[in-house]
PDB file of C-alpha atoms in Angstrom:
ATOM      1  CA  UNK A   1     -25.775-167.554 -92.953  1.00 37.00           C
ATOM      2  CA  UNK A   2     -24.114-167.169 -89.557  1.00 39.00           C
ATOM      3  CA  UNK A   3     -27.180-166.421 -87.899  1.00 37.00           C
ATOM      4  CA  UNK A   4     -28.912-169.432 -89.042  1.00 42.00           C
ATOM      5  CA  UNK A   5     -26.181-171.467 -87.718  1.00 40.00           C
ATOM      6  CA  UNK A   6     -26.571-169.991 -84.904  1.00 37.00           C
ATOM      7  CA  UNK A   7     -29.744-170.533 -84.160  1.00 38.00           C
ATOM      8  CA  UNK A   8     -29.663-173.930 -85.771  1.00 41.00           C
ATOM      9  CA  UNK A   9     -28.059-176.360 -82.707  1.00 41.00           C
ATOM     10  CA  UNK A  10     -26.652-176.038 -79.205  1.00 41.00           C
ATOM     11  CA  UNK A  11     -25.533-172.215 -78.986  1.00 39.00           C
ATOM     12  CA  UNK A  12     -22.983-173.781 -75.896  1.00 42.00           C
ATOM     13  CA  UNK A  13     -21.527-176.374 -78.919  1.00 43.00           C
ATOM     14  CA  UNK A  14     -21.028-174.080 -81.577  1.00 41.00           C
ATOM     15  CA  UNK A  15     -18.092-172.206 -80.482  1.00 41.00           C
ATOM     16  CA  UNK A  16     -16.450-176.072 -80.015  1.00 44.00           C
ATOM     17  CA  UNK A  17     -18.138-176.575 -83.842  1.00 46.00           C
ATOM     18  CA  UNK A  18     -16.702-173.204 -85.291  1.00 43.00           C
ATOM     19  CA  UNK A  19     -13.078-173.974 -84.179  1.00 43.00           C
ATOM     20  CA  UNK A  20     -13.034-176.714 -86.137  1.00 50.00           C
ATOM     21  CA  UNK A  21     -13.410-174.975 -89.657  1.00 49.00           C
ATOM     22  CA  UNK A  22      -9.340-174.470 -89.035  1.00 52.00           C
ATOM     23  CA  UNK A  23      -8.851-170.432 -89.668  1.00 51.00           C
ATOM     24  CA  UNK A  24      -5.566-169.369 -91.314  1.00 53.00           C
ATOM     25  CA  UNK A  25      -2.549-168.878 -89.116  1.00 56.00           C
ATOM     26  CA  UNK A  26      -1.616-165.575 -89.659  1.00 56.00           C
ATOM     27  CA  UNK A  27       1.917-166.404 -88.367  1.00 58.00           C
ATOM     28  CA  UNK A  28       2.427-168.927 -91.484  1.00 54.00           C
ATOM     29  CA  UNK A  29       1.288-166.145 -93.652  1.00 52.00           C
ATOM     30  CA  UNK A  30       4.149-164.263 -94.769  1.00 54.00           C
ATOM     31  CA  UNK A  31       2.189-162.248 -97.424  1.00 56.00           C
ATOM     32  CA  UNK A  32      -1.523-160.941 -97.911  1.00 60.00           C
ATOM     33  CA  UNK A  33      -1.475-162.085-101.460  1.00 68.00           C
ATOM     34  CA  UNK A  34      -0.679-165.637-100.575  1.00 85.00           C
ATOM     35  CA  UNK A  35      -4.769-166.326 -99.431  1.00 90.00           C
ATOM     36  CA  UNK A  36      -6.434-166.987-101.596  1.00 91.00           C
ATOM     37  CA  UNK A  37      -9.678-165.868 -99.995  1.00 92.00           C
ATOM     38  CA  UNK A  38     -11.925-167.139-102.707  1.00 93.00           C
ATOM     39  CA  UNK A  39     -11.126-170.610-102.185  1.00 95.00           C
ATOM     40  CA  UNK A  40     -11.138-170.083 -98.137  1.00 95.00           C
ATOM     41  CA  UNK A  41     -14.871-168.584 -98.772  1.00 96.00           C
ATOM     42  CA  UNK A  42     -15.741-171.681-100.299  1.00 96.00           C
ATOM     43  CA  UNK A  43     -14.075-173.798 -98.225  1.00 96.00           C
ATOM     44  CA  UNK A  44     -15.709-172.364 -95.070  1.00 97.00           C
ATOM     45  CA  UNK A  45     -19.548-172.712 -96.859  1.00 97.00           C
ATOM     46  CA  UNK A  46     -18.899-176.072 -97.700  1.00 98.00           C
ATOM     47  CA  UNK A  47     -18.206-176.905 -94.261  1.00 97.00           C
ATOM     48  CA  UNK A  48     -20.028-174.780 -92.709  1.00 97.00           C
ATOM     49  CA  UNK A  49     -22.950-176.605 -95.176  1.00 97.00           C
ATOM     50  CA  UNK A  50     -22.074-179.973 -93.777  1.00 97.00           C
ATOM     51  CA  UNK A  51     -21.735-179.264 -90.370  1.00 97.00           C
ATOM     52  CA  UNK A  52     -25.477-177.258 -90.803  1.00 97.00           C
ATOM     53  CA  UNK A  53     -27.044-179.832 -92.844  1.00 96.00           C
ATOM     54  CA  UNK A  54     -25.762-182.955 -90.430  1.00 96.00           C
ATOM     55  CA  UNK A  55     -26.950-181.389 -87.275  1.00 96.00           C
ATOM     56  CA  UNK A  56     -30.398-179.972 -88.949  1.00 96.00           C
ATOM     57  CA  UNK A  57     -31.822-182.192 -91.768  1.00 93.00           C
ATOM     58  CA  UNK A  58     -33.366-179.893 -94.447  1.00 94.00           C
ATOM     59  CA  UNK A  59     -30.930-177.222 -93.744  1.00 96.00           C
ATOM     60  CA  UNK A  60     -30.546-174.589 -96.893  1.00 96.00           C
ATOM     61  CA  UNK A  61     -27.647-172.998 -97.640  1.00 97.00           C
ATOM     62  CA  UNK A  62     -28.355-169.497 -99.686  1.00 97.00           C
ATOM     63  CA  UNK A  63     -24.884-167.671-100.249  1.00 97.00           C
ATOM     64  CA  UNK A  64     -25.855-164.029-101.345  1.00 96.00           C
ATOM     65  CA  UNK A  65     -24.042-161.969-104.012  1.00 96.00           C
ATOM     66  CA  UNK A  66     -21.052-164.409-104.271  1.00 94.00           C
ATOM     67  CA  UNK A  67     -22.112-165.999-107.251  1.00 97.00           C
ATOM     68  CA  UNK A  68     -18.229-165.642-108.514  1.00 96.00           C
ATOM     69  CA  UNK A  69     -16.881-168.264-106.278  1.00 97.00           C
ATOM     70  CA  UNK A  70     -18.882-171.001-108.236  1.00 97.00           C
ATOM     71  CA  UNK A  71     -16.033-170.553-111.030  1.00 96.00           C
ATOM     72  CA  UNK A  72     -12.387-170.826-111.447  1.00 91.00           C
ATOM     73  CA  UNK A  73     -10.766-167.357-112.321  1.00 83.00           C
ATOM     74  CA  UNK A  74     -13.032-165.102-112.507  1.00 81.00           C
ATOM     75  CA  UNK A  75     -14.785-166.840-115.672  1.00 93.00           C
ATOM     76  CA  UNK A  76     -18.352-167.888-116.183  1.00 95.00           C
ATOM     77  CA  UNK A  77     -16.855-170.849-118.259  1.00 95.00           C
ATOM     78  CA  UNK A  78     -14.008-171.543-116.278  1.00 94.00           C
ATOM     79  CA  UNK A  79     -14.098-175.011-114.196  1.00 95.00           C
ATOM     80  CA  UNK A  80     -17.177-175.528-111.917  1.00 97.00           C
ATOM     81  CA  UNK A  81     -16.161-175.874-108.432  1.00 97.00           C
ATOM     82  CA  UNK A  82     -18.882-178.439-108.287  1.00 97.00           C
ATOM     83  CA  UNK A  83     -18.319-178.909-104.308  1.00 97.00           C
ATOM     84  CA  UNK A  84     -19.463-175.813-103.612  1.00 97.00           C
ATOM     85  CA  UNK A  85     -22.331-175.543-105.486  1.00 97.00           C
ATOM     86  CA  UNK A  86     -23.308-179.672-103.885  1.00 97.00           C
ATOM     87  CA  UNK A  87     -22.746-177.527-100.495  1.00 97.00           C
ATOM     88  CA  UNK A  88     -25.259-174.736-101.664  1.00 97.00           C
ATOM     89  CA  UNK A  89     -29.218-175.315-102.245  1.00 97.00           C
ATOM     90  CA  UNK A  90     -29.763-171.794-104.100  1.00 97.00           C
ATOM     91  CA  UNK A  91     -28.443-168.389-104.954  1.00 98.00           C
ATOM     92  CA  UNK A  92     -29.288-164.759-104.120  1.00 98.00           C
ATOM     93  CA  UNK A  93     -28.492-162.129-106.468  1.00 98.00           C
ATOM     94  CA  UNK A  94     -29.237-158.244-105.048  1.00 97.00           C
ATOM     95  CA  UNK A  95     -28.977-155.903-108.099  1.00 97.00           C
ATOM     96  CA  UNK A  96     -29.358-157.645-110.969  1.00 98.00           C
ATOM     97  CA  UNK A  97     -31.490-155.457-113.010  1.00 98.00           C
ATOM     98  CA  UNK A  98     -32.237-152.761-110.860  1.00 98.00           C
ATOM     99  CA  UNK A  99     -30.739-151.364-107.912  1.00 97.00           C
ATOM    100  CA  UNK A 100     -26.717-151.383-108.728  1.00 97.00           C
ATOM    101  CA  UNK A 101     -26.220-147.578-108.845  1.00 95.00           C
ATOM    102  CA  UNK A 102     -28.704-146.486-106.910  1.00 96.00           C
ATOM    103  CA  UNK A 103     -32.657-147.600-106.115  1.00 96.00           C
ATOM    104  CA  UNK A 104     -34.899-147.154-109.166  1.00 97.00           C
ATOM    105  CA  UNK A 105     -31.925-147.193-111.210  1.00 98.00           C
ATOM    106  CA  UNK A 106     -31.434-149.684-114.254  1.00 98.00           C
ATOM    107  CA  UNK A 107     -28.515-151.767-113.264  1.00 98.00           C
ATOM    108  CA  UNK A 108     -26.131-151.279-116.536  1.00 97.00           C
ATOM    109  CA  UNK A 109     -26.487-154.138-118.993  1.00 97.00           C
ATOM    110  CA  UNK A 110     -22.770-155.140-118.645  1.00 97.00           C
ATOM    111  CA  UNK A 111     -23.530-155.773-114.831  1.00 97.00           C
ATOM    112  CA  UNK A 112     -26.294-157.786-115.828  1.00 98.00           C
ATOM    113  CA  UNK A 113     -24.891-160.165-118.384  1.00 97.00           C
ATOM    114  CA  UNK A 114     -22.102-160.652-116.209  1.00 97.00           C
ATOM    115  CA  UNK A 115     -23.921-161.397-113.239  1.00 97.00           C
ATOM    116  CA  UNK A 116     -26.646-163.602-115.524  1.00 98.00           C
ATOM    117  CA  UNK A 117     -23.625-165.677-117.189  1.00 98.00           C
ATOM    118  CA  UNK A 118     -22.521-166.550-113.667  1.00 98.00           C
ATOM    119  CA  UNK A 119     -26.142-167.310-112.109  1.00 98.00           C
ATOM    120  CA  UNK A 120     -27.024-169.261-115.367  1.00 98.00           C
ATOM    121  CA  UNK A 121     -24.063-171.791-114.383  1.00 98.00           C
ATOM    122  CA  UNK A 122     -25.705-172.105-111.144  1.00 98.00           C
ATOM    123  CA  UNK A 123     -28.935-172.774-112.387  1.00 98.00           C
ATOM    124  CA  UNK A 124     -27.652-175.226-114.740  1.00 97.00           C
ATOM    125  CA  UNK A 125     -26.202-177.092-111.844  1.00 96.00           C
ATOM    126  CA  UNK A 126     -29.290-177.344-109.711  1.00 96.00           C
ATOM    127  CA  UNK A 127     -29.828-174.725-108.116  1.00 97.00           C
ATOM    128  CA  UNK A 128     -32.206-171.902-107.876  1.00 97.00           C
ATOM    129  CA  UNK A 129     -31.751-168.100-108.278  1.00 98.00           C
ATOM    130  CA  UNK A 130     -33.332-165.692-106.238  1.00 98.00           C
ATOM    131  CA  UNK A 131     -32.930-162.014-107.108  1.00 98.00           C
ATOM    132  CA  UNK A 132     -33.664-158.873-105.128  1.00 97.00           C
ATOM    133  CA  UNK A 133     -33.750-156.032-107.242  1.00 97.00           C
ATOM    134  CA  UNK A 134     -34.156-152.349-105.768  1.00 97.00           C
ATOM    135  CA  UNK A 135     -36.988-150.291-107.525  1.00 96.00           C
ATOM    136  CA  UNK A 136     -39.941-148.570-106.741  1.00 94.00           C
ATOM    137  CA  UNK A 137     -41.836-147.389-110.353  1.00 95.00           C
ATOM    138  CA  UNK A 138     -44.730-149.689-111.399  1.00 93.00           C
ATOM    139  CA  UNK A 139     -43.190-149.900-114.993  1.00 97.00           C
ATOM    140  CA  UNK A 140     -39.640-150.749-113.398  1.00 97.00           C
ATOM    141  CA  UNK A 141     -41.075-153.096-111.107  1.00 95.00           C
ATOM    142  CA  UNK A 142     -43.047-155.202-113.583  1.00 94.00           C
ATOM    143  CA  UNK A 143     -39.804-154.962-116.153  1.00 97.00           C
ATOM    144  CA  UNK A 144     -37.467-157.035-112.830  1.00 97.00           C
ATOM    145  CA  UNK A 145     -40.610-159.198-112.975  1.00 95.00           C
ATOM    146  CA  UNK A 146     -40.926-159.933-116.302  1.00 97.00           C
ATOM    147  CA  UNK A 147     -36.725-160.636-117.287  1.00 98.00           C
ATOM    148  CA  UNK A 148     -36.021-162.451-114.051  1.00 98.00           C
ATOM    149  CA  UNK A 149     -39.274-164.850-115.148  1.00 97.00           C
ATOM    150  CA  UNK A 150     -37.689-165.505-118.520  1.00 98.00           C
ATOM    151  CA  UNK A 151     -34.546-166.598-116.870  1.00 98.00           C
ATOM    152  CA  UNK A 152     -36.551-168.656-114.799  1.00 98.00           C
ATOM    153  CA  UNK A 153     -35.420-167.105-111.858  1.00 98.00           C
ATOM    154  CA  UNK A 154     -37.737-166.214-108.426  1.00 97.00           C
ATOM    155  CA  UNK A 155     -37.076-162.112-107.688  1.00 95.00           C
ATOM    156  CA  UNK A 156     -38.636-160.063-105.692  1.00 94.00           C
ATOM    157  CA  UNK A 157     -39.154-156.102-106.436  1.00 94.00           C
ATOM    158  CA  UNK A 158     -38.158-154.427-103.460  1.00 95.00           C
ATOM    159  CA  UNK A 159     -39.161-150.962-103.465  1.00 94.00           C
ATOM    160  CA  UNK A 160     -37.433-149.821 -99.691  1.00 92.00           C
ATOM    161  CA  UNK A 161     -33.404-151.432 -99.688  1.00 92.00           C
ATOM    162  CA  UNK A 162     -34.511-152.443 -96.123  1.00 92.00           C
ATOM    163  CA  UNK A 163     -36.830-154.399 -97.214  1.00 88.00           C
ATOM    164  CA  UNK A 164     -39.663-152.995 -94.436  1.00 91.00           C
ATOM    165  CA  UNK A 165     -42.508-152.934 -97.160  1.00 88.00           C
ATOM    166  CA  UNK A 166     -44.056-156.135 -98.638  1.00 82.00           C
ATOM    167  CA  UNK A 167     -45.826-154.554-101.643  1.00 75.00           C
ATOM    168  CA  UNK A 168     -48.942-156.205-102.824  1.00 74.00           C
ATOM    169  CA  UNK A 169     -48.099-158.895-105.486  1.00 68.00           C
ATOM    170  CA  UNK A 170     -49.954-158.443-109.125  1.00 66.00           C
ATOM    171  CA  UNK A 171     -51.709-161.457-110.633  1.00 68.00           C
ATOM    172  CA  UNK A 172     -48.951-162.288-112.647  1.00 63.00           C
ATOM    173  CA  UNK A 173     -46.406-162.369-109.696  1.00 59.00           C
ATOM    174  CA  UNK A 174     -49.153-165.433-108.136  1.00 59.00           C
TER     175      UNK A 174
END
């Protein structure tokens, strides 16, 4: 997300920009355990979204593999924090069904439900899920295919973690 920033306005602006998200004094902070990083995360993405989406109109803001800060508590049902998802135009999900332990591995299905309660909150609030998941095996490939579709959510089968191959898409995947 930095990156796009970065290359999103006046590179000799942004420093100017940046100090304006207000970073935590560490002299006021007498303890670790008094952040409370989860809301500074979403604190910095919402601004960070505003400041993007002001100076570039059409601006999208993806946040990858964070899909537990669109909750209170660590809960799927806990309260939406409904500025942060307004501040985000979509979700990326690495892992979701395969990839989590290793590439070509099923991700277990206690990962996945969590993960899927979490990304099904998002969804319900407007915005869409992308998923990366990590496999190489025709039969494991097609299987990411086919659940992410029923969820309604746009994946892509990556069978190198670095993503330097583009496989060939089947029929269904058009």
């Amino acid at each position: 997300v930095i990156f796009c920033l970065l290359s999103c306005g006046d590179k000799e602006e942004l420093p100017n920009t940046l100090m304006d998200f207000e970073p935590i004094d560490n002299e006021e902070v007498d303890s670790v355990d008094t952040i409370d990083y989860r809301d500074e995360m979403r604190s910095f993405v919402i601004k960070m979204s505003n400041y993007a989406k002001s100076a570039t109109p059409g601006f999208v803001v993806i946040p990858q593999n964070g899909i537990e800060l669109i909750t209170e508590k660590n809960n799927p049902n806990g309260e939406v924090f409904k500025d942060y998802l307004d501040a985000t135009d979509a979700n990326g999900q690495e892992n979701l069904f395969y990839g989590y332990h290793g590439d070509d591995m099923e991700t277990n299905t206690e990962v996945t439900n969590y993960l899927v309660d979490y990304l099904k909150v998002a969804q319900a609030n407007g915005n869409q899920i992308f998923t990366i998941d990590y496999c190489s095996s025709n039969e494991n490939i097609q299987n990411s295919i086919d659940k992410n579709q029923n969820l309604n959510f746009i994946s892509f089968a990556a069978t190198d973690r670095n993503l330097r191959v583009i496989p060939e898409l089947s029929e269904k995947q058009l």
